[in-house]
Amino acid sequence: MDEFMQAALEQAKKSLKEGGIPIGSVLVKNGRILAEGHNKRVQEKNPILHGEMDCLNNAGRVGSYKDTIIYSTLMPCYMCAGTIVQFKIPKVIVGESQTFSGAREFMESHGVEVVDINSRECIEMMRDFIAKNPELWNEDIGEL
């Protein structure tokens, strides 16, 4: 696991420690982290503060995203994928997609390169969370 996915994983753990959903994200440009974020739906009672959305919000105005890479511990949902496509972020590196398949095909159909590293640590963290918090998870993914 590279340093950027490790940073995203630390963000996911931060969310879990705060009582939230363990999904983290970082935005990288030219080999350095521009912003970090984690899912804050529970903590801030905000339905759109997924990990990727929080990360991009924390980045502020970047101008062009064409030279960025966004890392996420979990495959982005359609909301986050739509933002990635809208901002023309060319590459997404994902910790895992076994617990949630997300919007990979949507992103790829819009020219986004998606790399799933299938991280055992990301998979185990999400499986454990989902087993312990099925109602909260189903709320997060719109399946209630």
Backbone as JSON Lines, residues from 0, in Angstrom:
{"i":0,"aa":"M","n":[0.86,-1.18,0.0],"ca":[0.0,0.0,0.0],"c":[0.9,1.23,0.0]}
{"i":1,"aa":"D","n":[0.66,2.14,-0.95],"ca":[1.52,3.32,-1.02],"c":[1.13,4.37,0.04]}
{"i":2,"aa":"E","n":[1.94,5.38,0.16],"ca":[1.74,6.39,1.2],"c":[0.41,7.13,1.07]}
{"i":3,"aa":"F","n":[-0.09,7.27,-0.15],"ca":[-1.33,8.01,-0.34],"c":[-2.55,7.19,0.08]}
{"i":4,"aa":"M","n":[-2.55,5.9,-0.26],"ca":[-3.64,5.05,0.22],"c":[-3.56,4.89,1.73]}
{"i":5,"aa":"Q","n":[-2.35,4.86,2.25],"ca":[-2.19,4.79,3.71],"c":[-2.79,6.03,4.37]}
{"i":6,"aa":"A","n":[-2.59,7.19,3.76],"ca":[-3.18,8.43,4.29],"c":[-4.71,8.38,4.21]}
{"i":7,"aa":"A","n":[-5.25,7.83,3.12],"ca":[-6.7,7.68,3.0],"c":[-7.22,6.71,4.07]}
{"i":8,"aa":"L","n":[-6.48,5.65,4.31],"ca":[-6.86,4.69,5.34],"c":[-6.84,5.33,6.73]}
{"i":9,"aa":"E","n":[-5.87,6.17,6.98],"ca":[-5.83,6.88,8.27],"c":[-7.06,7.79,8.43]}
{"i":10,"aa":"Q","n":[-7.49,8.4,7.33],"ca":[-8.71,9.21,7.36],"c":[-9.93,8.34,7.67]}
{"i":11,"aa":"A","n":[-9.98,7.15,7.06],"ca":[-11.09,6.24,7.33],"c":[-11.12,5.84,8.81]}
{"i":12,"aa":"K","n":[-9.97,5.56,9.36],"ca":[-9.89,5.2,10.78],"c":[-10.3,6.37,11.66]}
{"i":13,"aa":"K","n":[-9.97,7.57,11.25],"ca":[-10.37,8.77,11.98],"c":[-11.9,8.87,12.02]}
{"i":14,"aa":"S","n":[-12.54,8.62,10.9],"ca":[-14.0,8.66,10.85],"c":[-14.6,7.62,11.79]}
{"i":15,"aa":"L","n":[-14.05,6.41,11.74],"ca":[-14.54,5.34,12.61],"c":[-14.4,5.73,14.08]}
{"i":16,"aa":"K","n":[-13.27,6.31,14.43],"ca":[-13.02,6.73,15.81],"c":[-14.02,7.82,16.25]}
{"i":17,"aa":"E","n":[-14.47,8.63,15.29],"ca":[-15.44,9.7,15.58],"c":[-16.88,9.18,15.6]}
{"i":18,"aa":"G","n":[-17.07,7.88,15.36],"ca":[-18.41,7.31,15.32],"c":[-19.04,7.31,13.94]}
{"i":19,"aa":"G","n":[-18.23,7.59,12.92],"ca":[-18.73,7.66,11.56],"c":[-18.41,6.43,10.73]}
{"i":20,"aa":"I","n":[-18.66,6.55,9.47],"ca":[-18.45,5.46,8.51],"c":[-17.0,5.5,8.05]}
{"i":21,"aa":"P","n":[-16.28,4.37,8.12],"ca":[-14.84,4.37,7.86],"c":[-14.45,4.4,6.38]}
{"i":22,"aa":"I","n":[-14.61,5.56,5.79],"ca":[-14.19,5.76,4.41],"c":[-13.35,7.03,4.37]}
{"i":23,"aa":"G","n":[-12.16,6.93,3.8],"ca":[-11.26,8.07,3.73],"c":[-10.79,8.32,2.31]}
{"i":24,"aa":"S","n":[-10.33,9.54,2.08],"ca":[-9.92,9.94,0.74],"c":[-8.81,10.99,0.81]}
{"i":25,"aa":"V","n":[-7.94,10.98,-0.19],"ca":[-6.95,12.04,-0.35],"c":[-6.87,12.45,-1.82]}
{"i":26,"aa":"L","n":[-6.58,13.71,-2.04],"ca":[-6.39,14.24,-3.38],"c":[-4.91,14.55,-3.53]}
{"i":27,"aa":"V","n":[-4.3,14.02,-4.6],"ca":[-2.86,14.13,-4.82],"c":[-2.58,14.84,-6.13]}
{"i":28,"aa":"K","n":[-1.59,15.71,-6.11],"ca":[-1.12,16.38,-7.32],"c":[0.39,16.5,-7.24]}
{"i":29,"aa":"N","n":[1.06,16.11,-8.31],"ca":[2.53,16.18,-8.38],"c":[3.21,15.52,-7.19]}
{"i":30,"aa":"G","n":[2.69,14.37,-6.79],"ca":[3.33,13.6,-5.73],"c":[3.15,14.13,-4.32]}
{"i":31,"aa":"R","n":[2.2,15.04,-4.13],"ca":[1.96,15.52,-2.77],"c":[0.46,15.62,-2.51]}
{"i":32,"aa":"I","n":[0.1,15.46,-1.27],"ca":[-1.31,15.51,-0.88],"c":[-1.78,16.96,-0.83]}
{"i":33,"aa":"L","n":[-2.83,17.24,-1.6],"ca":[-3.46,18.56,-1.57],"c":[-4.5,18.66,-0.47]}
{"i":34,"aa":"A","n":[-5.22,17.55,-0.25],"ca":[-6.3,17.57,0.75],"c":[-6.6,16.15,1.19]}
{"i":35,"aa":"E","n":[-7.17,16.06,2.38],"ca":[-7.62,14.79,2.95],"c":[-9.06,14.97,3.39]}
{"i":36,"aa":"G","n":[-9.77,13.88,3.5],"ca":[-11.13,13.94,4.01],"c":[-11.62,12.56,4.38]}
{"i":37,"aa":"H","n":[-12.71,12.55,5.13],"ca":[-13.34,11.29,5.5],"c":[-14.84,11.46,5.6]}
{"i":38,"aa":"N","n":[-15.53,10.34,5.55],"ca":[-16.97,10.36,5.61],"c":[-17.41,11.0,6.93]}
{"i":39,"aa":"K","n":[-18.26,12.04,6.83],"ca":[-18.74,12.77,8.01],"c":[-20.27,12.85,8.05]}
{"i":40,"aa":"R","n":[-20.92,11.92,7.35],"ca":[-22.38,11.95,7.32],"c":[-22.97,11.89,8.72]}
{"i":41,"aa":"V","n":[-22.43,11.02,9.55],"ca":[-22.93,10.85,10.91],"c":[-22.52,12.03,11.79]}
{"i":42,"aa":"Q","n":[-21.24,12.34,11.76],"ca":[-20.69,13.36,12.65],"c":[-21.33,14.73,12.42]}
{"i":43,"aa":"E","n":[-21.54,15.1,11.17],"ca":[-22.07,16.43,10.85],"c":[-23.52,16.41,10.39]}
{"i":44,"aa":"K","n":[-24.13,15.21,10.44],"ca":[-25.53,15.05,10.01],"c":[-25.75,15.64,8.61]}
{"i":45,"aa":"N","n":[-24.8,15.35,7.73],"ca":[-24.81,15.9,6.38],"c":[-24.81,14.73,5.39]}
{"i":46,"aa":"P","n":[-25.9,14.54,4.65],"ca":[-26.01,13.36,3.78],"c":[-25.04,13.33,2.61]}
{"i":47,"aa":"I","n":[-24.41,14.43,2.26],"ca":[-23.51,14.4,1.11],"c":[-22.03,14.43,1.49]}
{"i":48,"aa":"L","n":[-21.71,14.38,2.77],"ca":[-20.3,14.43,3.17],"c":[-19.67,13.03,3.18]}
{"i":49,"aa":"H","n":[-19.65,12.42,2.01],"ca":[-18.9,11.17,1.84],"c":[-17.42,11.51,1.88]}
{"i":50,"aa":"G","n":[-16.57,10.51,1.97],"ca":[-15.13,10.74,2.08],"c":[-14.56,11.58,0.95]}
{"i":51,"aa":"E","n":[-14.95,11.25,-0.28],"ca":[-14.43,11.97,-1.43],"c":[-14.94,13.41,-1.45]}
{"i":52,"aa":"M","n":[-16.2,13.6,-1.08],"ca":[-16.79,14.94,-1.08],"c":[-16.12,15.81,-0.02]}
{"i":53,"aa":"D","n":[-15.86,15.24,1.15],"ca":[-15.17,15.99,2.21],"c":[-13.76,16.35,1.77]}
{"i":54,"aa":"C","n":[-13.08,15.42,1.13],"ca":[-11.73,15.68,0.64],"c":[-11.72,16.82,-0.36]}
{"i":55,"aa":"L","n":[-12.61,16.76,-1.34],"ca":[-12.66,17.82,-2.36],"c":[-13.06,19.15,-1.75]}
{"i":56,"aa":"N","n":[-13.97,19.12,-0.8],"ca":[-14.34,20.35,-0.09],"c":[-13.14,20.93,0.65]}
{"i":57,"aa":"N","n":[-12.36,20.07,1.28],"ca":[-11.17,20.52,2.0],"c":[-10.09,21.05,1.06]}
{"i":58,"aa":"A","n":[-10.09,20.58,-0.18],"ca":[-9.11,21.07,-1.17],"c":[-9.39,22.51,-1.55]}
{"i":59,"aa":"G","n":[-10.66,22.9,-1.46],"ca":[-11.0,24.27,-1.86],"c":[-10.87,24.42,-3.36]}
{"i":60,"aa":"R","n":[-10.64,25.62,-3.79],"ca":[-10.51,25.89,-5.22],"c":[-9.13,25.48,-5.7]}
{"i":61,"aa":"V","n":[-9.1,24.48,-6.55],"ca":[-7.85,23.96,-7.07],"c":[-7.58,24.49,-8.48]}
{"i":62,"aa":"G","n":[-8.62,24.98,-9.11],"ca":[-8.51,25.35,-10.52],"c":[-8.76,24.11,-11.34]}
{"i":63,"aa":"S","n":[-7.76,23.65,-12.03],"ca":[-7.88,22.44,-12.84],"c":[-7.5,21.21,-12.03]}
{"i":64,"aa":"Y","n":[-8.28,20.17,-12.19],"ca":[-8.02,18.9,-11.52],"c":[-7.37,17.9,-12.48]}
{"i":65,"aa":"K","n":[-7.01,18.34,-13.69],"ca":[-6.56,17.41,-14.73],"c":[-5.28,16.67,-14.37]}
{"i":66,"aa":"D","n":[-4.49,17.18,-13.47],"ca":[-3.25,16.51,-13.06],"c":[-3.34,15.91,-11.66]}
{"i":67,"aa":"T","n":[-4.56,15.63,-11.21],"ca":[-4.73,15.09,-9.86],"c":[-5.11,13.61,-9.92]}
{"i":68,"aa":"I","n":[-4.94,12.98,-8.78],"ca":[-5.4,11.6,-8.56],"c":[-6.15,11.62,-7.23]}
{"i":69,"aa":"I","n":[-7.33,11.01,-7.21],"ca":[-8.04,10.9,-5.95],"c":[-7.96,9.45,-5.48]}
{"i":70,"aa":"Y","n":[-7.64,9.3,-4.21],"ca":[-7.57,7.99,-3.56],"c":[-8.78,7.87,-2.65]}
{"i":71,"aa":"S","n":[-9.37,6.69,-2.62],"ca":[-10.48,6.43,-1.72],"c":[-10.36,5.01,-1.21]}
{"i":72,"aa":"T","n":[-10.67,4.8,0.05],"ca":[-10.58,3.46,0.61],"c":[-11.67,2.55,0.08]}
{"i":73,"aa":"L","n":[-12.73,3.11,-0.51],"ca":[-13.84,2.34,-1.04],"c":[-14.24,2.88,-2.41]}
{"i":74,"aa":"M","n":[-14.71,2.01,-3.29],"ca":[-15.15,2.44,-4.62],"c":[-16.18,3.55,-4.47]}
{"i":75,"aa":"P","n":[-15.99,4.68,-5.15],"ca":[-16.94,5.8,-5.03],"c":[-18.36,5.43,-5.49]}
{"i":76,"aa":"C","n":[-19.32,6.02,-4.8],"ca":[-20.73,5.88,-5.17],"c":[-21.0,6.79,-6.37]}
{"i":77,"aa":"Y","n":[-22.22,6.77,-6.86],"ca":[-22.56,7.59,-8.03],"c":[-22.45,9.09,-7.75]}
{"i":78,"aa":"M","n":[-22.78,9.51,-6.54],"ca":[-22.67,10.94,-6.21],"c":[-21.2,11.38,-6.3]}
{"i":79,"aa":"C","n":[-20.33,10.63,-5.65],"ca":[-18.91,10.98,-5.66],"c":[-18.31,10.79,-7.05]}
{"i":80,"aa":"A","n":[-18.72,9.74,-7.73],"ca":[-18.24,9.49,-9.1],"c":[-18.66,10.63,-10.02]}
{"i":81,"aa":"G","n":[-19.87,11.13,-9.84],"ca":[-20.33,12.26,-10.66],"c":[-19.48,13.49,-10.45]}
{"i":82,"aa":"T","n":[-19.06,13.72,-9.21],"ca":[-18.19,14.86,-8.92],"c":[-16.81,14.65,-9.53]}
{"i":83,"aa":"I","n":[-16.31,13.43,-9.46],"ca":[-15.02,13.1,-10.06],"c":[-15.07,13.34,-11.57]}
{"i":84,"aa":"V","n":[-16.14,12.9,-12.21],"ca":[-16.32,13.11,-13.65],"c":[-16.46,14.6,-13.95]}
{"i":85,"aa":"Q","n":[-17.28,15.3,-13.17],"ca":[-17.51,16.73,-13.39],"c":[-16.22,17.53,-13.29]}
{"i":86,"aa":"F","n":[-15.37,17.2,-12.32],"ca":[-14.11,17.91,-12.13],"c":[-13.0,17.42,-13.05]}
{"i":87,"aa":"K","n":[-13.32,16.39,-13.85],"ca":[-12.35,15.81,-14.79],"c":[-11.09,15.27,-14.1]}
{"i":88,"aa":"I","n":[-11.29,14.69,-12.94],"ca":[-10.18,14.0,-12.26],"c":[-9.9,12.74,-13.06]}
{"i":89,"aa":"P","n":[-8.7,12.6,-13.59],"ca":[-8.44,11.53,-14.55],"c":[-8.23,10.14,-13.95]}
{"i":90,"aa":"K","n":[-7.91,10.07,-12.67],"ca":[-7.57,8.76,-12.1],"c":[-8.06,8.64,-10.67]}
{"i":91,"aa":"V","n":[-8.62,7.47,-10.37],"ca":[-9.08,7.14,-9.02],"c":[-8.39,5.85,-8.61]}
{"i":92,"aa":"I","n":[-7.77,5.86,-7.45],"ca":[-7.19,4.65,-6.9],"c":[-8.01,4.28,-5.68]}
{"i":93,"aa":"V","n":[-8.5,3.05,-5.7],"ca":[-9.49,2.6,-4.73],"c":[-8.92,1.47,-3.87]}
{"i":94,"aa":"G","n":[-9.2,1.54,-2.59],"ca":[-8.75,0.49,-1.68],"c":[-9.44,-0.83,-1.91]}
{"i":95,"aa":"E","n":[-10.75,-0.78,-2.19],"ca":[-11.49,-2.01,-2.42],"c":[-12.87,-1.74,-2.98]}
{"i":96,"aa":"S","n":[-13.41,-2.79,-3.62],"ca":[-14.77,-2.71,-4.15],"c":[-15.57,-3.97,-3.86]}
{"i":97,"aa":"Q","n":[-15.06,-4.81,-2.98],"ca":[-15.78,-6.06,-2.65],"c":[-17.01,-5.79,-1.8]}
{"i":98,"aa":"T","n":[-16.92,-4.86,-0.86],"ca":[-18.06,-4.6,0.03],"c":[-19.06,-3.65,-0.6]}
{"i":99,"aa":"F","n":[-18.62,-2.9,-1.62],"ca":[-19.5,-1.96,-2.32],"c":[-18.93,-1.75,-3.71]}
{"i":100,"aa":"S","n":[-19.69,-2.15,-4.72],"ca":[-19.17,-2.09,-6.09],"c":[-19.16,-0.68,-6.66]}
{"i":101,"aa":"G","n":[-20.0,0.22,-6.13],"ca":[-19.96,1.62,-6.51],"c":[-20.22,1.88,-7.98]}
{"i":102,"aa":"A","n":[-19.57,2.9,-8.5],"ca":[-19.84,3.43,-9.84],"c":[-18.63,3.33,-10.77]}
{"i":103,"aa":"R","n":[-17.92,2.23,-10.68],"ca":[-16.73,2.05,-11.51],"c":[-17.02,2.21,-13.0]}
{"i":104,"aa":"E","n":[-18.02,1.49,-13.49],"ca":[-18.33,1.53,-14.92],"c":[-18.72,2.94,-15.37]}
{"i":105,"aa":"F","n":[-19.44,3.65,-14.52],"ca":[-19.82,5.03,-14.84],"c":[-18.58,5.89,-15.03]}
{"i":106,"aa":"M","n":[-17.65,5.8,-14.07],"ca":[-16.43,6.61,-14.18],"c":[-15.62,6.22,-15.42]}
{"i":107,"aa":"E","n":[-15.45,4.93,-15.63],"ca":[-14.67,4.47,-16.78],"c":[-15.33,4.88,-18.09]}
{"i":108,"aa":"S","n":[-16.65,4.89,-18.13],"ca":[-17.35,5.29,-19.37],"c":[-17.15,6.77,-19.67]}
{"i":109,"aa":"H","n":[-16.68,7.53,-18.67],"ca":[-16.4,8.95,-18.86],"c":[-14.9,9.23,-18.88]}
{"i":110,"aa":"G","n":[-14.11,8.19,-19.14],"ca":[-12.67,8.37,-19.33],"c":[-11.82,8.38,-18.09]}
{"i":111,"aa":"V","n":[-12.39,8.08,-16.94],"ca":[-11.62,8.05,-15.69],"c":[-10.95,6.69,-15.57]}
{"i":112,"aa":"E","n":[-9.66,6.69,-15.3],"ca":[-8.95,5.44,-15.03],"c":[-9.21,5.05,-13.58]}
{"i":113,"aa":"V","n":[-9.69,3.84,-13.37],"ca":[-9.99,3.35,-12.03],"c":[-9.08,2.16,-11.72]}
{"i":114,"aa":"V","n":[-8.33,2.27,-10.63],"ca":[-7.42,1.21,-10.2],"c":[-7.89,0.73,-8.83]}
{"i":115,"aa":"D","n":[-8.27,-0.53,-8.75],"ca":[-8.71,-1.13,-7.49],"c":[-7.57,-1.99,-6.96]}
{"i":116,"aa":"I","n":[-7.0,-1.6,-5.81],"ca":[-5.85,-2.34,-5.28],"c":[-6.27,-3.53,-4.42]}
{"i":117,"aa":"N","n":[-7.56,-3.68,-4.15],"ca":[-8.08,-4.84,-3.44],"c":[-7.35,-5.05,-2.11]}
{"i":118,"aa":"S","n":[-7.27,-4.0,-1.31],"ca":[-6.55,-4.03,-0.05],"c":[-7.29,-4.86,1.0]}
{"i":119,"aa":"R","n":[-6.6,-5.84,1.53],"ca":[-7.18,-6.68,2.59],"c":[-7.59,-5.82,3.79]}
{"i":120,"aa":"E","n":[-6.77,-4.85,4.14],"ca":[-7.08,-4.01,5.31],"c":[-8.35,-3.19,5.08]}
{"i":121,"aa":"C","n":[-8.51,-2.64,3.88],"ca":[-9.72,-1.87,3.57],"c":[-10.95,-2.78,3.57]}
{"i":122,"aa":"I","n":[-10.81,-3.97,2.98],"ca":[-11.92,-4.92,2.93],"c":[-12.35,-5.32,4.34]}
{"i":123,"aa":"E","n":[-11.4,-5.7,5.17],"ca":[-11.71,-6.15,6.53],"c":[-12.33,-5.03,7.35]}
{"i":124,"aa":"M","n":[-11.83,-3.81,7.2],"ca":[-12.38,-2.68,7.95],"c":[-13.86,-2.47,7.58]}
{"i":125,"aa":"M","n":[-14.17,-2.49,6.28],"ca":[-15.56,-2.28,5.86],"c":[-16.44,-3.46,6.23]}
{"i":126,"aa":"R","n":[-15.97,-4.69,6.05],"ca":[-16.78,-5.86,6.42],"c":[-17.13,-5.83,7.89]}
{"i":127,"aa":"D","n":[-16.16,-5.5,8.72],"ca":[-16.38,-5.42,10.17],"c":[-17.4,-4.33,10.49]}
{"i":128,"aa":"F","n":[-17.22,-3.16,9.87],"ca":[-18.15,-2.05,10.11],"c":[-19.57,-2.42,9.68]}
{"i":129,"aa":"I","n":[-19.72,-2.98,8.5],"ca":[-21.05,-3.33,7.97],"c":[-21.72,-4.37,8.86]}
{"i":130,"aa":"A","n":[-20.95,-5.35,9.32],"ca":[-21.52,-6.39,10.2],"c":[-22.02,-5.8,11.51]}
{"i":131,"aa":"K","n":[-21.31,-4.82,12.03],"ca":[-21.69,-4.2,13.3],"c":[-22.72,-3.09,13.16]}
{"i":132,"aa":"N","n":[-22.83,-2.5,11.97],"ca":[-23.7,-1.32,11.76],"c":[-24.5,-1.43,10.47]}
{"i":133,"aa":"P","n":[-25.26,-2.51,10.29],"ca":[-25.95,-2.68,9.0],"c":[-26.95,-1.57,8.67]}
{"i":134,"aa":"E","n":[-27.66,-1.07,9.65],"ca":[-28.64,-0.02,9.37],"c":[-27.96,1.28,8.95]}
{"i":135,"aa":"L","n":[-26.89,1.64,9.66],"ca":[-26.15,2.86,9.31],"c":[-25.53,2.72,7.93]}
{"i":136,"aa":"W","n":[-24.98,1.56,7.61],"ca":[-24.39,1.33,6.3],"c":[-25.45,1.44,5.21]}
{"i":137,"aa":"N","n":[-26.6,0.8,5.42],"ca":[-27.66,0.85,4.42],"c":[-28.2,2.26,4.23]}
{"i":138,"aa":"E","n":[-28.19,3.05,5.29],"ca":[-28.56,4.47,5.14],"c":[-27.54,5.18,4.27]}
{"i":139,"aa":"D","n":[-26.26,4.91,4.49],"ca":[-25.19,5.58,3.75],"c":[-25.27,5.3,2.26]}
{"i":140,"aa":"I","n":[-25.62,4.07,1.89],"ca":[-25.66,3.7,0.48],"c":[-27.07,3.82,-0.12]}
{"i":141,"aa":"G","n":[-28.0,4.37,0.65],"ca":[-29.35,4.61,0.13],"c":[-30.2,3.36,0.0]}
{"i":142,"aa":"E","n":[-29.95,2.38,0.85],"ca":[-30.67,1.11,0.76],"c":[-31.66,0.89,1.9]}
{"i":143,"aa":"L","n":[-31.99,1.91,2.66],"ca":[-32.97,1.73,3.77],"c":[-34.35,1.51,3.23]}
